[in-house]
Coordinates of C-alpha atoms and ligand atoms in Angstrom, one line a residue:
M28 CA -16.0 192.5 119.3
P29 CA -17.3 189.4 117.7
D30 CA -19.1 186.9 119.9
G31 CA -16.6 185.1 122.0
E32 CA -13.5 186.8 121.0
V33 CA -11.1 187.4 123.8
D34 CA -10.1 191.0 124.4
R35 CA -6.6 191.0 125.7
V36 CA -5.7 194.5 124.6
R37 CA -5.0 196.0 128.0
D38 CA -3.9 193.0 129.9
E39 CA -0.4 194.3 130.4
A40 CA -1.3 197.9 131.1
Q41 CA -3.2 197.2 134.3
P42 CA -1.6 196.8 137.6
L43 CA -2.8 193.2 138.0
G44 CA -2.3 192.2 134.4
L45 CA -5.7 190.7 134.4
V46 CA -7.9 192.9 132.4
V47 CA -9.1 190.4 130.1
R48 CA -12.6 189.8 129.2
V49 CA -13.8 186.4 128.4
D50 CA -17.1 185.4 127.1
R51 CA -17.5 182.5 129.3
V52 CA -15.9 180.6 132.1
L53 CA -13.6 178.0 130.9
R54 CA -12.2 174.7 131.9
V55 CA -8.6 174.2 132.7
S56 CA -7.7 170.6 132.6
E57 CA -4.7 169.2 134.4
R58 CA -3.2 168.5 131.0
D59 CA -3.4 172.2 130.0
R60 CA -1.9 173.6 133.1
H61 CA 1.4 175.2 132.7
S62 CA 3.4 173.2 135.1
R63 CA 6.9 174.6 134.8
A64 CA 6.6 177.5 137.1
Q65 CA 4.4 176.1 139.8
G66 CA 5.0 172.4 139.5
H67 CA 7.2 172.3 142.5
R68 CA 5.4 174.9 144.4
G69 CA 1.9 173.7 144.4
E70 CA -0.8 175.7 143.0
A71 CA -4.2 176.9 143.8
T72 CA -7.0 178.2 141.8
A73 CA -8.7 181.4 142.5
V74 CA -11.6 183.1 140.8
A75 CA -11.3 186.6 139.7
L76 CA -14.3 188.6 139.1
L77 CA -13.6 190.7 136.2
S78 CA -16.9 192.4 135.8
H79 CA -15.3 195.6 134.6
R80 CA -13.5 195.6 137.9
P81 CA -10.0 194.6 137.2
D82 CA -9.1 195.3 140.8
R83 CA -10.8 192.3 142.2
I84 CA -8.9 189.1 142.7
V85 CA -10.8 186.5 144.6
R86 CA -8.8 184.0 146.4
V87 CA -10.3 180.8 147.4
G88 CA -9.0 179.2 150.5
L89 CA -10.0 177.4 153.7
D90 CA -11.6 179.4 156.5
D91 CA -8.7 178.8 158.8
D92 CA -6.0 179.2 156.2
A93 CA -3.4 181.6 157.4
A94 CA -2.0 181.7 153.9
L95 CA -5.0 183.6 152.9
H96 CA -3.5 186.6 154.5
A97 CA -0.2 186.2 152.8
D98 CA 0.8 187.6 149.6
V99 CA -0.1 185.9 146.4
Q100 CA 1.3 186.0 143.0
V101 CA -1.0 186.2 140.2
G102 CA 1.2 185.4 137.3
Q103 CA 1.4 184.0 133.9
H104 CA -1.0 181.3 134.7
V105 CA -4.0 183.1 133.5
A106 CA -6.5 180.8 132.0
L107 CA -7.7 182.5 128.9
A108 CA -10.9 181.5 127.2
E109 CA -9.6 181.6 123.7
R110 CA -12.3 180.2 121.6
G111 CA -11.5 176.7 120.7
E112 CA -8.0 176.8 122.1
E113 CA -7.3 173.8 124.1
H114 CA -3.9 175.1 125.1
L115 CA -5.2 177.6 127.6
L116 CA -2.1 178.4 129.6
G117 CA 0.5 179.0 127.0
V118 CA 2.3 181.9 128.6
P119 CA 3.7 183.7 125.6
A120 CA 0.4 183.6 123.9
L121 CA -1.2 185.4 126.7
G122 CA 1.1 188.4 126.6
V123 CA 1.6 188.4 130.3
P124 CA 5.3 188.0 130.4
V125 CA 6.3 188.3 134.0
E126 CA 4.8 187.2 137.2
R127 CA 4.0 190.1 139.3
P128 CA 3.6 190.1 143.0
V129 CA 0.2 191.2 144.2
T130 CA 0.1 192.7 147.6
A131 CA -3.1 191.0 148.7
A132 CA -6.1 189.4 147.4
L133 CA -8.8 192.0 147.4
D134 CA -11.5 189.6 148.0
V135 CA -11.3 186.4 149.8
V136 CA -13.5 183.4 149.7
R137 CA -13.4 181.3 152.8
V138 CA -14.6 177.8 152.3
P139 CA -15.4 176.0 155.6
G140 CA -14.1 172.5 156.0
S141 CA -10.8 170.7 156.2
R142 CA -8.1 171.0 153.6
D143 CA -8.9 167.8 151.9
Q144 CA -12.4 168.8 151.5
M145 CA -11.5 172.0 149.8
R146 CA -13.3 171.9 146.4
P147 CA -14.0 175.5 145.8
R148 CA -16.6 176.0 143.3
V149 CA -18.7 178.7 141.9
G150 CA -21.1 178.1 144.7
A151 CA -18.4 179.0 147.1
V152 CA -17.8 182.2 145.3
V153 CA -21.4 183.1 145.4
A154 CA -21.4 182.5 149.1
R155 CA -18.7 185.0 149.8
P156 CA -19.4 188.1 151.7
G157 CA -20.4 191.1 149.7
P158 CA -22.4 191.4 146.6
A159 CA -23.4 188.2 144.9
V160 CA -21.3 187.1 142.1
P161 CA -23.4 186.1 139.1
L162 CA -23.5 182.5 138.4
P163 CA -21.4 181.8 135.3
D164 CA -24.4 181.4 133.2
D165 CA -23.9 184.8 131.7
G166 CA -20.6 183.6 130.8
D167 CA -18.5 186.7 130.8
R168 CA -18.0 187.7 134.3
I169 CA -16.0 185.0 136.0
F170 CA -12.5 184.1 135.1
V171 CA -10.1 181.6 136.4
V172 CA -6.6 182.3 137.4
M173 CA -3.9 180.3 139.0
V174 CA -2.2 181.7 142.1
H175 CA 0.8 180.5 144.0
I176 CA 0.7 180.0 147.7
D177 CA 4.1 179.0 148.8
H178 CA 4.6 175.3 149.0
R179 CA 1.0 174.6 149.5
T180 CA -1.0 172.5 147.1
L181 CA -4.5 173.7 147.4
V182 CA -5.6 172.0 144.3
A183 CA -7.7 173.6 141.7
M184 CA -11.2 173.3 140.5
A185 CA -11.4 175.2 137.4
D186 CA -13.4 172.7 135.4
T187 CA -16.4 173.1 137.6
L188 CA -16.8 176.5 136.2
T189 CA -18.0 175.4 132.8
S190 CA -20.4 177.7 131.3
I191 CA -21.4 178.0 127.7
P192 CA -24.0 180.4 126.4
Q193 CA -27.1 178.4 125.8
S194 CA -27.5 179.2 122.2
R195 CA -26.5 178.0 118.8
A196 CA -23.5 179.8 117.2
L197 CA -21.8 179.1 114.0
I198 CA -18.4 180.7 113.8
T199 CA -16.9 178.6 111.0
E200 CA -18.1 176.5 108.2
I201 CA -19.0 173.0 109.4
P202 CA -16.8 171.1 110.0
G203 CA -14.4 173.9 110.8
P204 CA -10.6 173.8 110.2
R205 CA -9.7 172.3 113.6
S206 CA -12.3 169.6 113.3
R207 CA -11.0 168.8 109.8
A208 CA -7.5 168.6 111.1
L209 CA -8.5 166.3 113.9
H210 CA -10.4 164.2 111.5
E211 CA -7.3 163.6 109.5
R212 CA -5.4 162.5 112.6
R213 CA -8.3 160.2 113.5
A214 CA -8.4 158.6 110.1
A215 CA -4.8 157.5 110.5
V216 CA -5.2 155.8 113.9
V217 CA -8.8 155.2 114.8
A218 CA -10.4 152.0 113.5
R219 CA -12.9 152.4 110.8
G220 CA -15.4 150.3 112.6
V221 CA -15.9 153.1 115.1
S222 CA -18.6 155.0 113.3
L223 CA -18.6 158.8 112.8
G224 CA -21.7 160.7 113.6
A225 CA -21.2 164.5 113.8
P226 CA -18.2 165.6 111.8
V227 CA -17.2 168.1 114.5
Y228 CA -15.0 167.5 117.5
A229 CA -16.4 168.5 120.9
V230 CA -14.3 170.4 123.3
R231 CA -16.7 171.2 126.0
A232 CA -20.4 171.0 126.8
H233 CA -22.8 172.4 129.3
G234 CA -26.6 172.3 129.6
G235 CA -28.1 171.6 126.2
I236 CA -25.1 172.9 124.2
I237 CA -21.9 171.2 122.9
E238 CA -19.1 173.5 121.7
D239 CA -16.6 172.2 119.2
V240 CA -12.9 172.9 118.7
D241 CA -13.7 175.7 116.3
G242 CA -15.9 177.5 118.7
N243 CA -19.2 176.5 117.1
R244 CA -22.0 175.8 119.5
F245 CA -24.6 173.1 118.8
I246 CA -27.9 172.3 120.3
D247 CA -27.4 168.7 121.3
L248 CA -30.5 166.5 120.7
T249 CA -28.6 163.3 121.3
S250 CA -27.3 163.5 124.9
G251 CA -24.6 161.0 124.0
I252 CA -27.5 158.6 123.1
G253 CA -29.5 159.4 126.2
V254 CA -26.7 159.4 128.7
V255 CA -26.3 163.0 129.9
T256 CA -30.0 163.1 130.7
V257 CA -29.6 165.6 133.6
G258 CA -27.6 167.9 131.2
H259 CA -24.1 168.2 130.1
T260 CA -21.6 168.9 133.0
D261 CA -24.3 169.3 135.5
E262 CA -22.7 171.1 138.4
S263 CA -23.8 168.8 141.1
V264 CA -22.8 165.6 139.2
V265 CA -19.4 167.0 138.2
A266 CA -18.8 168.1 141.8
A267 CA -19.8 164.7 143.3
A268 CA -17.6 162.9 140.8
R269 CA -14.7 165.2 141.4
D270 CA -15.0 164.9 145.2
E271 CA -15.1 161.1 145.0
L272 CA -12.2 161.0 142.6
G273 CA -10.0 162.7 145.1
R274 CA -11.3 160.6 147.9
L275 CA -11.5 157.1 146.5
T276 CA -10.7 156.3 142.9
H277 CA -10.9 152.6 142.9
T278 CA -10.6 149.6 145.2
M279 CA -12.8 147.0 143.3
F280 CA -15.9 146.6 145.3
P281 CA -15.6 142.8 145.8
T282 CA -12.1 143.3 147.1
V283 CA -12.6 146.3 149.4
P284 CA -16.2 147.5 149.5
Y285 CA -17.4 151.1 149.9
E286 CA -20.6 152.9 150.6
P287 CA -21.5 154.6 147.3
Y288 CA -22.0 151.2 145.6
V289 CA -24.4 150.1 148.4
R290 CA -26.2 153.5 148.0
V291 CA -26.6 153.1 144.3
A292 CA -28.1 149.6 144.9
E293 CA -30.5 151.1 147.4
L294 CA -31.5 153.8 144.9
L295 CA -32.0 151.2 142.2
A296 CA -34.2 149.0 144.5
E297 CA -36.2 152.1 145.3
H298 CA -36.7 153.4 141.8
T299 CA -37.1 150.3 139.7
P300 CA -40.7 149.0 139.2
G301 CA -42.1 146.5 141.7
D302 CA -42.8 146.4 145.4
F303 CA -40.8 143.5 146.5
P304 CA -37.2 142.9 147.8
K305 CA -34.8 143.7 145.1
K306 CA -31.0 143.3 144.7
S307 CA -28.6 144.6 142.1
V308 CA -25.2 143.9 140.6
I309 CA -23.5 147.0 139.3
V310 CA -21.4 146.8 136.1
T311 CA -19.9 149.2 133.6
T312 CA -21.7 149.1 130.3
G313 CA -25.1 148.4 129.0
A314 CA -24.1 145.3 127.1
E315 CA -22.5 143.9 130.2
A316 CA -25.7 144.5 132.1
V317 CA -27.7 142.6 129.5
E318 CA -25.2 139.8 129.5
N319 CA -25.5 139.6 133.3
A320 CA -29.3 139.7 133.2
V321 CA -29.3 136.7 130.9
K322 CA -26.7 134.9 132.9
I323 CA -28.6 135.4 136.1
A324 CA -31.9 134.3 134.5
R325 CA -30.3 131.2 133.1
R326 CA -28.8 130.2 136.4
Y327 CA -32.1 130.8 138.3
T328 CA -34.3 128.9 135.8
R329 CA -31.8 126.2 134.9
R330 CA -32.8 126.8 131.3
T331 CA -30.8 128.2 128.4
G332 CA -33.2 129.8 125.9
V333 CA -33.2 133.6 125.5
A334 CA -36.1 135.3 123.6
V335 CA -35.6 138.7 121.9
L336 CA -37.6 140.8 119.5
D337 CA -37.3 142.0 115.9
H338 CA -35.6 145.5 115.9
A339 CA -34.0 144.9 119.2
Y340 CA -30.6 146.3 120.2
H341 CA -28.9 144.9 123.2
G342 CA -25.2 145.5 122.6
R343 CA -22.0 144.5 120.8
T344 CA -20.5 141.7 122.9
N345 CA -20.8 138.2 121.7
L346 CA -24.0 137.3 123.4
T347 CA -25.6 140.7 122.9
M348 CA -24.6 140.7 119.2
A349 CA -26.6 137.6 118.9
M350 CA -29.5 139.3 120.6
T351 CA -29.3 142.4 118.5
Y352 CA -31.6 142.3 115.4
K353 CA -29.6 144.1 112.8
A354 CA -26.7 142.2 111.2
H355 CA -25.3 145.3 109.4
P356 CA -23.3 146.8 110.9
Y357 CA -23.5 145.1 114.3
S358 CA -22.8 141.4 113.8
A359 CA -22.1 140.6 110.1
G360 CA -18.8 138.7 109.9
F361 CA -18.3 138.8 113.7
G362 CA -19.6 135.3 114.5
P363 CA -19.8 132.5 115.5
F364 CA -22.5 133.8 117.9
A365 CA -23.8 132.7 121.3
S366 CA -26.4 130.0 120.8
D367 CA -29.9 129.6 122.2
V368 CA -31.1 133.0 121.2
F369 CA -34.6 133.1 119.6
R370 CA -36.0 136.1 117.9
A371 CA -39.7 136.8 117.6
P372 CA -41.8 139.6 116.0
G373 CA -42.8 142.2 118.5
S374 CA -45.2 145.1 118.3
Y375 CA -44.6 147.9 115.8
P376 CA -47.9 149.7 115.5
F377 CA -47.0 152.0 112.6
R378 CA -45.9 149.0 110.5
D379 CA -48.0 146.1 111.7
G380 CA -51.3 147.8 112.6
L381 CA -51.8 145.2 115.3
T382 CA -53.3 145.9 118.7
G383 CA -51.2 145.1 121.8
P384 CA -52.9 141.8 122.5
E385 CA -52.8 140.7 118.8
A386 CA -49.1 141.5 118.6
A387 CA -48.4 139.7 121.9
A388 CA -50.3 136.6 120.6
R389 CA -48.1 136.6 117.6
T390 CA -44.9 136.9 119.6
I391 CA -46.1 134.1 121.9
A392 CA -47.2 131.8 119.2
H393 CA -43.9 132.2 117.4
L394 CA -41.9 131.5 120.6
E395 CA -43.9 128.5 121.5
K396 CA -43.3 127.1 118.0
V397 CA -39.6 127.7 117.7
V398 CA -38.4 127.0 121.2
G399 CA -41.3 126.4 123.7
G400 CA -41.9 128.5 126.8
E401 CA -40.5 125.7 129.0
N402 CA -37.1 126.1 127.4
L403 CA -36.8 129.8 127.8
A404 CA -34.8 131.3 130.7
C405 CA -35.8 134.8 129.8
I406 CA -37.4 137.2 127.4
V407 CA -35.5 140.4 127.0
I408 CA -37.5 143.4 125.8
E409 CA -36.8 147.1 125.4
P410 CA -40.1 148.7 126.6
I411 CA -39.4 151.4 124.0
Q412 CA -37.0 150.2 121.4
G413 CA -34.0 152.5 121.1
E414 CA -31.7 151.8 118.2
G415 CA -34.7 150.0 116.6
G416 CA -36.4 153.4 116.1
F417 CA -38.2 154.4 119.3
V418 CA -40.8 151.8 118.6
I419 CA -43.5 151.9 121.3
P420 CA -45.4 148.7 121.5
A421 CA -49.2 149.0 121.2
D422 CA -51.1 149.2 124.5
G423 CA -51.4 146.0 126.4
Y424 CA -48.5 144.3 124.5
L425 CA -46.0 144.4 127.4
A426 CA -48.6 143.3 129.9
A427 CA -49.6 140.3 127.9
I428 CA -46.0 139.2 127.4
A429 CA -45.3 139.7 131.1
D430 CA -48.3 137.5 132.0
W431 CA -47.3 134.8 129.6
A432 CA -43.7 134.9 130.9
R433 CA -44.9 134.5 134.5
D434 CA -47.2 131.6 133.6
N435 CA -44.3 129.9 131.8
G436 CA -41.6 130.5 134.4
V437 CA -39.7 132.7 132.0
V438 CA -37.9 135.6 133.5
F439 CA -39.1 138.9 132.1
V440 CA -36.2 141.3 131.6
A441 CA -36.9 144.9 130.7
D442 CA -33.8 146.4 128.9
E443 CA -34.3 150.0 130.0
I444 CA -30.8 151.1 129.1
Q445 CA -32.0 153.7 126.7
S446 CA -35.6 154.3 128.0
G447 CA -34.9 154.4 131.7
M448 CA -33.8 157.0 134.3
A449 CA -36.4 159.7 133.7
R450 CA -36.0 159.8 129.9
T451 CA -39.7 159.2 129.2
G452 CA -41.0 161.2 132.2
Y453 CA -41.1 158.2 134.4
W454 CA -38.2 156.5 136.1
Y455 CA -38.7 153.6 133.7
A456 CA -40.6 153.3 130.5
V457 CA -42.5 150.2 131.7
D458 CA -44.0 152.4 134.4
H459 CA -46.2 153.9 131.7
E460 CA -47.9 150.5 131.3
G461 CA -47.8 149.5 135.0
V462 CA -45.8 146.4 134.0
V463 CA -43.4 145.0 136.5
P464 CA -40.5 143.1 135.1
D465 CA -38.5 140.5 137.1
L466 CA -35.2 142.1 136.1
V467 CA -34.4 145.5 134.8
T468 CA -31.2 146.7 133.1
T469 CA -30.2 150.3 133.7
A470 CA -27.2 152.1 132.2
K471 CA -26.8 155.3 130.1
G472 CA -28.6 158.0 132.0
I473 CA -27.8 156.7 135.5
A474 CA -24.5 158.4 136.1
G475 CA -24.6 161.6 134.0
G476 CA -21.9 160.4 131.6
L477 CA -19.8 158.2 133.7
P478 CA -19.8 154.5 132.8
L479 CA -22.2 152.7 135.1
A480 CA -24.8 150.0 134.5
A481 CA -26.8 147.6 136.6
V482 CA -29.1 144.6 136.7
T483 CA -31.7 145.0 139.3
G484 CA -34.5 142.6 140.2
R485 CA -36.3 140.1 142.4
A486 CA -34.0 139.2 145.3
E487 CA -34.5 135.5 144.9
I488 CA -33.5 135.6 141.2
M489 CA -30.5 137.9 141.8
D490 CA -29.3 135.8 144.7
D491 CA -29.2 132.5 142.9
A492 CA -25.6 133.1 141.7
G493 CA -23.1 132.4 144.4
P494 CA -20.3 134.7 145.6
G495 CA -17.8 135.4 142.8
G496 CA -20.4 134.6 140.2
L497 CA -21.1 138.2 139.4
G498 CA -18.9 141.3 139.1
G499 CA -15.9 142.7 137.3
T500 CA -12.9 144.9 138.0
F501 CA -14.5 148.3 137.2
G502 CA -18.1 147.5 138.0
G503 CA -19.6 150.1 140.4
N504 CA -16.5 152.3 140.4
P505 CA -16.8 154.8 143.3
V506 CA -16.5 157.9 141.1
A507 CA -19.3 156.6 138.8
C508 CA -21.4 155.6 141.8
A509 CA -21.0 159.1 143.3
A510 CA -22.1 160.6 140.0
A511 CA -25.1 158.3 140.0
I512 CA -26.1 159.3 143.5
A513 CA -26.0 162.9 142.4
V514 CA -28.0 162.1 139.3
Y515 CA -30.8 160.5 141.4
E516 CA -30.8 163.6 143.6
R517 CA -30.9 165.9 140.6
I518 CA -33.9 164.0 139.1
E519 CA -35.7 164.0 142.3
T520 CA -35.1 167.5 143.6
G521 CA -34.8 169.2 140.2
G522 CA -38.3 168.1 139.0
L523 CA -36.7 166.3 136.1
L524 CA -39.5 163.7 135.6
E525 CA -41.8 166.6 135.1
R526 CA -39.3 168.3 132.9
A527 CA -39.1 165.2 130.6
R528 CA -42.9 165.2 130.3
A529 CA -42.8 169.0 129.6
I530 CA -40.3 168.5 126.9
G531 CA -42.6 166.0 125.3
A532 CA -45.4 168.4 125.6
V533 CA -43.4 171.1 123.7
L534 CA -42.0 168.8 121.0
L535 CA -44.8 166.4 120.2
P536 CA -47.2 169.1 119.0
E537 CA -44.4 170.6 116.9
L538 CA -43.6 167.3 115.3
L539 CA -47.2 166.7 114.6
R540 CA -47.4 170.1 113.0
L541 CA -44.5 169.2 110.8
Q542 CA -46.1 165.9 110.0
A543 CA -49.2 167.8 108.7
K544 CA -46.9 169.9 106.5
F545 CA -44.5 167.3 105.3
P546 CA -45.9 164.0 104.0
V547 CA -42.5 162.4 104.3
I548 CA -43.1 162.2 108.0
G549 CA -45.0 158.9 108.2
D550 CA -45.2 158.6 112.0
V551 CA -44.6 160.8 115.0
R552 CA -44.1 158.9 118.3
G553 CA -42.4 159.1 121.7
R554 CA -42.8 159.7 125.4
G555 CA -41.3 162.5 127.4
A556 CA -37.9 163.4 126.1
M557 CA -37.6 160.3 123.9
L558 CA -39.3 161.2 120.6
A559 CA -38.9 160.3 116.9
I560 CA -40.3 160.7 113.5
E561 CA -40.2 158.0 110.9
L562 CA -39.6 159.1 107.3
V563 CA -41.2 157.2 104.5
D564 CA -42.2 157.6 100.9
P565 CA -45.6 159.2 101.2
H566 CA -47.1 156.9 98.6
T567 CA -45.5 153.5 99.2
H568 CA -44.6 154.0 102.9
A569 CA -41.1 152.6 102.0
P570 CA -38.5 153.7 104.5
D571 CA -36.7 156.8 103.5
A572 CA -33.2 156.7 105.0
A573 CA -31.8 159.1 102.5
A574 CA -34.2 161.8 103.8
V575 CA -33.0 161.1 107.4
N576 CA -29.4 161.4 106.4
A577 CA -30.0 164.6 104.4
I578 CA -31.7 166.2 107.4
I579 CA -29.0 165.2 109.8
A580 CA -26.4 166.7 107.5
F581 CA -28.4 169.9 107.1
A582 CA -29.0 170.1 110.9
I583 CA -25.3 169.9 111.8
R584 CA -24.5 172.6 109.3
H585 CA -27.0 174.7 111.1
G586 CA -26.0 174.0 114.6
V587 CA -28.2 171.1 115.7
I588 CA -26.9 167.6 116.4
L589 CA -29.4 164.9 115.5
L590 CA -29.3 161.1 115.4
S591 CA -30.9 158.5 113.3
A592 CA -32.3 155.1 114.4
G593 CA -34.4 152.3 113.0
S594 CA -33.6 149.0 111.4
D595 CA -34.0 150.8 108.1
G596 CA -32.2 153.9 109.2
N597 CA -35.3 156.0 108.4
V598 CA -36.0 157.3 111.9
L599 CA -34.9 160.6 113.3
R600 CA -34.7 160.4 117.0
F601 CA -34.7 163.3 119.5
L602 CA -33.1 162.7 122.9
P603 CA -32.6 166.2 124.3
N604 CA -31.3 166.3 127.8
L605 CA -33.4 167.7 130.5
A606 CA -31.4 170.8 130.9
T607 CA -32.4 171.9 127.5
S608 CA -34.6 175.0 127.5
D609 CA -37.8 175.3 125.5
E610 CA -36.2 178.1 123.6
L611 CA -33.4 175.7 122.4
L612 CA -35.9 173.0 121.6
L613 CA -38.0 175.3 119.5
D614 CA -34.9 176.7 117.8
A615 CA -33.9 173.1 116.9
I616 CA -37.4 172.5 115.5
A617 CA -37.0 175.6 113.3
V618 CA -33.8 174.0 111.9
L619 CA -35.5 170.7 111.5
E620 CA -38.3 172.4 109.6
A621 CA -35.8 174.1 107.3
G622 CA -34.1 170.8 106.8
L623 CA -37.4 169.2 105.8
E624 CA -38.1 172.1 103.4
S625 CA -34.6 171.6 101.9
L626 CA -35.6 168.1 100.9
G627 CA -37.6 169.7 98.1
Ligands
PLZ24 N1 -29.5 148.0 125.4 C1 -31.5 149.2 124.9 O1 -29.8 151.2 123.8 C2 -26.9 151.0 123.8 C3 -25.5 152.0 121.3 C4 -25.1 152.7 120.1 P1 -23.7 149.8 125.8 N2 -27.5 151.8 122.8 C5 -26.6 152.7 122.0 C6 -23.9 152.1 119.4 O2 -23.8 152.2 118.2 O3 -23.1 151.5 120.1 C7 -27.8 150.0 124.4 C8 -29.2 150.1 124.3 C9 -30.0 149.1 124.9 C10 -28.1 147.8 125.4 C11 -27.3 148.8 125.0 C12 -25.8 148.6 125.1 O4 -25.2 149.5 125.9 O5 -23.4 150.7 127.1 O6 -23.4 150.5 124.6 O7 -22.9 148.5 125.9

């Protein structure tokens, strides 16, 4: 049987109608559930262990649930892992035509707790009495079915059980037919200004792998631009978000407050650099965090000027467009722009050859000339520039700028939206330099994929704005906060700072090896799991964006998703998530090497 194909040959021949092998656990989203039959009856999810033992139906229920002893019906609602099929529960397609009564569940999972806490997960299955059920990692042993239990709604959990083999697999040409069909639909209704990276449409993801609608599996070296740092669909993050979703979806914190927001602010205070009282405002997106940082600094200093650097990226809102370096595609034609934004040259060692102090002197001299330190509310700097090409300033640059800012009463804002939250092997990239900013923006990696962002900093600066001055409807949504709390825990207890450094230790030597072999690689740089190569003409050092684009196109055809960066588009960046195994990383390097070879 080809990889991943579902064998449903015998599913009607067996007493339980469930002899179906699947190659992995699948997700059943609300949307995909067949609601006709059980809509009015409530539904529950059970997990059937099919490991060549079609007689085992596992029911999941509360410890004190009398219904566990009642009959169940395992019916049509068999969730089948048809490769790439979103429509999981189409009854006719399954060839299980009639619901059949089942005399009893043959195995019972009792989950302690009250009914509204019932969130059965794989962990619950593992905890059942009897032989351990393998975790879904091996992908072909656990299977999700829907069972009816009278009028009870015991609510289901199937999407927790995501598991995708951690390997590349190319089933169709790239893009496959389903991706192409989706692309046609998209072209008719999605604005052209929303760019298109990979030409494949994702349907699920886990660990370091994204699976597309055609069943192809890709090694993801983008992490949604550094967002799912703890790994795709990390079990504890998904569980925390799901729990909170069912408990408290939204109140708006300034209207009716809740604990998870406070907890996230505590965690931010604890993990951002600096040993002084800190406060936070939690918002939803990175650009919003940057806007708020500027707003807070302006209010505190009673000044208006904002300093930013060449190659900076801070967002797409009106103010952050003005702060972002590159006009195309980010700001051209979208003006007029916010005023009082001043741009200065930064430190780009590969291109300017300056030491940190030299580059800082240049930045400072420029700012003093064009605006004057006394007119600046803040200077906003990415400690490692993200979209700008993973540019790491030369040693001592950030410290010199921070000193100058302090001496001039300028608020030093570190935009750590891409470089923060364990990405570089430290909580924040400034930690590498021992530099302590006044304000820090955090977003992307903080909530495992849910939208959450924050400004954190010195209490006296943060508190200058009065009640009502900061906030927004969705800022610090409870579900995103719950996910963020789980992310902090995963980073701390899962050794993920170390893992980020280990990823750097695996990838950097490989990239340096490739640099020695391919002169098109002008520079190799990065920290932890934030790495890049800059491609240039070997003779003139002119940026070679065409080579970057060719490699990205080659990589996707071979099952690896890569991303470009850089003001000249000539940087290939690597942002693997921290659940990506060394094996996957090295496999991706092999594809990169073949891509470089294909340049000829
Ligand atoms: N500051 C340092 O990296 C977002 C954006 C890519 P938002 N970077 C990825 C794109 O094409 O939109 C980013 C960042 C830094 C601010 C932002 C903005 O964060 O959450 O996208 O608003």
